Amino acid sequence: MNKVLKIVLTWLPSFVIVLIYIANGLDKILNPNQTGKVIANSTIMTVTGIFLLISVLLFLYHKTLVIGTTFLALYMTFIVFVHMYKGKPYEVTVLIVIATIFAAYLRKPVLFHK
């Protein structure tokens, strides 16, 4: 029972993060003509959505966790800067960046130690 609980608690933050990124990626693919964005090109929005979904898959697979985490964290860091530039609240996006790195740490803590 303890082993199952440990696995569930280790993967729970990853699933929450994955839901955020999947919803964001699907929104960019299914609704590429969003207004009020820095880049209003529908092709770029669709490519960004595909990039997010591929990054999520890399994040979920154990061997490519570092690559997926890097892509997701860099994407959301860029979004933080966009929110700061536009004067929008950016605290939630900063928390998503931190949570992404924390979820990767929980799943593979060896990467963060010397």
CSV table of C-alpha atoms in Angstrom, one decimal:
chain,number,residue,atom,x,y,z
A,1,MET,CA,0.0,0.0,0.0
A,2,ASN,CA,2.8,2.4,0.8
A,3,LYS,CA,4.5,1.8,-2.5
A,4,VAL,CA,1.3,2.5,-4.4
A,5,LEU,CA,0.7,5.7,-2.4
A,6,LYS,CA,4.3,6.8,-3.1
A,7,ILE,CA,3.8,6.3,-6.8
A,8,VAL,CA,0.5,8.2,-6.8
A,9,LEU,CA,1.9,11.1,-4.8
A,10,THR,CA,5.0,11.2,-7.0
A,11,TRP,CA,2.9,11.4,-10.2
A,12,LEU,CA,0.0,13.6,-9.0
A,13,PRO,CA,1.8,17.0,-9.6
A,14,SER,CA,2.9,15.8,-13.0
A,15,PHE,CA,-0.7,15.0,-14.0
A,16,VAL,CA,-1.9,18.4,-12.8
A,17,ILE,CA,0.8,20.1,-14.8
A,18,VAL,CA,0.1,18.0,-17.8
A,19,LEU,CA,-3.6,18.9,-17.7
A,20,ILE,CA,-2.7,22.6,-17.8
A,21,TYR,CA,-0.3,22.2,-20.8
A,22,ILE,CA,-2.7,19.9,-22.7
A,23,ALA,CA,-5.6,22.3,-22.3
A,24,ASN,CA,-3.3,25.2,-23.4
A,25,GLY,CA,-2.0,23.2,-26.4
A,26,LEU,CA,-5.4,22.0,-27.5
A,27,ASP,CA,-6.8,25.5,-27.3
A,28,LYS,CA,-4.1,26.8,-29.5
A,29,ILE,CA,-4.7,24.0,-32.1
A,30,LEU,CA,-8.5,24.1,-32.0
A,31,ASN,CA,-8.8,27.9,-31.7
A,32,PRO,CA,-5.8,29.3,-33.6
A,33,ASN,CA,-7.5,32.6,-34.5
A,34,GLN,CA,-7.3,34.0,-30.9
A,35,THR,CA,-7.4,37.8,-30.6
A,36,GLY,CA,-5.4,39.9,-28.2
A,37,LYS,CA,-2.3,37.7,-28.5
A,38,VAL,CA,1.2,39.0,-29.2
A,39,ILE,CA,1.4,36.8,-32.3
A,40,ALA,CA,-2.0,36.6,-34.0
A,41,ASN,CA,-0.9,34.3,-36.8
A,42,SER,CA,-3.0,31.1,-36.8
A,43,THR,CA,-0.2,29.0,-38.2
A,44,ILE,CA,2.2,29.9,-35.4
A,45,MET,CA,-0.6,29.3,-32.8
A,46,THR,CA,-1.2,25.8,-34.3
A,47,VAL,CA,2.5,25.0,-34.3
A,48,THR,CA,2.8,26.2,-30.7
A,49,GLY,CA,0.0,23.9,-29.7
A,50,ILE,CA,1.6,20.9,-31.4
A,51,PHE,CA,4.9,21.8,-29.7
A,52,LEU,CA,3.2,21.9,-26.4
A,53,LEU,CA,1.6,18.5,-26.9
A,54,ILE,CA,4.9,16.9,-28.0
A,55,SER,CA,6.7,18.5,-25.0
A,56,VAL,CA,4.0,17.0,-22.7
A,57,LEU,CA,4.7,13.6,-24.2
A,58,LEU,CA,8.4,14.1,-23.7
A,59,PHE,CA,7.7,15.2,-20.1
A,60,LEU,CA,5.7,12.1,-19.3
A,61,TYR,CA,8.2,9.6,-20.7
A,62,HIS,CA,10.9,8.8,-18.1
A,63,LYS,CA,13.9,8.9,-20.4
A,64,THR,CA,13.1,12.2,-22.0
A,65,LEU,CA,11.9,13.9,-18.8
A,66,VAL,CA,14.7,16.5,-18.9
A,67,ILE,CA,14.0,17.5,-22.5
A,68,GLY,CA,10.2,17.8,-21.9
A,69,THR,CA,10.7,19.7,-18.7
A,70,THR,CA,13.1,22.1,-20.4
A,71,PHE,CA,10.7,22.7,-23.3
A,72,LEU,CA,7.7,23.3,-21.0
A,73,ALA,CA,9.5,25.5,-18.6
A,74,LEU,CA,11.1,27.6,-21.4
A,75,TYR,CA,7.7,28.0,-23.1
A,76,MET,CA,6.0,29.1,-19.9
A,77,THR,CA,9.0,31.4,-19.0
A,78,PHE,CA,8.4,33.1,-22.3
A,79,ILE,CA,4.7,33.5,-21.4
A,80,VAL,CA,5.8,35.1,-18.1
A,81,PHE,CA,7.7,37.7,-20.0
A,82,VAL,CA,4.8,38.3,-22.4
A,83,HIS,CA,2.5,38.8,-19.5
A,84,MET,CA,4.9,41.2,-17.9
A,85,TYR,CA,5.2,43.1,-21.2
A,86,LYS,CA,1.5,43.4,-21.6
A,87,GLY,CA,0.9,44.4,-18.0
A,88,LYS,CA,-1.1,41.2,-17.2
A,89,PRO,CA,-0.9,39.3,-13.9
A,90,TYR,CA,2.0,36.9,-14.3
A,91,GLU,CA,2.2,35.2,-10.9
A,92,VAL,CA,0.2,32.2,-11.9
A,93,THR,CA,2.5,31.5,-14.9
A,94,VAL,CA,5.5,31.8,-12.6
A,95,LEU,CA,4.0,29.2,-10.3
A,96,ILE,CA,3.4,26.9,-13.3
A,97,VAL,CA,7.1,27.1,-14.2
A,98,ILE,CA,8.0,26.3,-10.6
A,99,ALA,CA,5.5,23.5,-10.4
A,100,THR,CA,6.8,22.0,-13.7
A,101,ILE,CA,10.3,21.8,-12.4
A,102,PHE,CA,9.1,20.5,-9.0
A,103,ALA,CA,7.1,17.8,-10.6
A,104,ALA,CA,10.2,16.7,-12.6
A,105,TYR,CA,12.2,16.7,-9.4
A,106,LEU,CA,9.7,14.5,-7.6
A,107,ARG,CA,9.8,12.0,-10.5
A,108,LYS,CA,13.6,11.9,-11.0
A,109,PRO,CA,15.4,13.6,-8.1
A,110,VAL,CA,18.8,12.2,-9.2
A,111,LEU,CA,18.9,14.8,-12.0
A,112,PHE,CA,19.1,17.6,-9.4
A,113,HIS,CA,21.9,16.2,-7.3
A,114,LYS,CA,25.7,16.1,-8.0
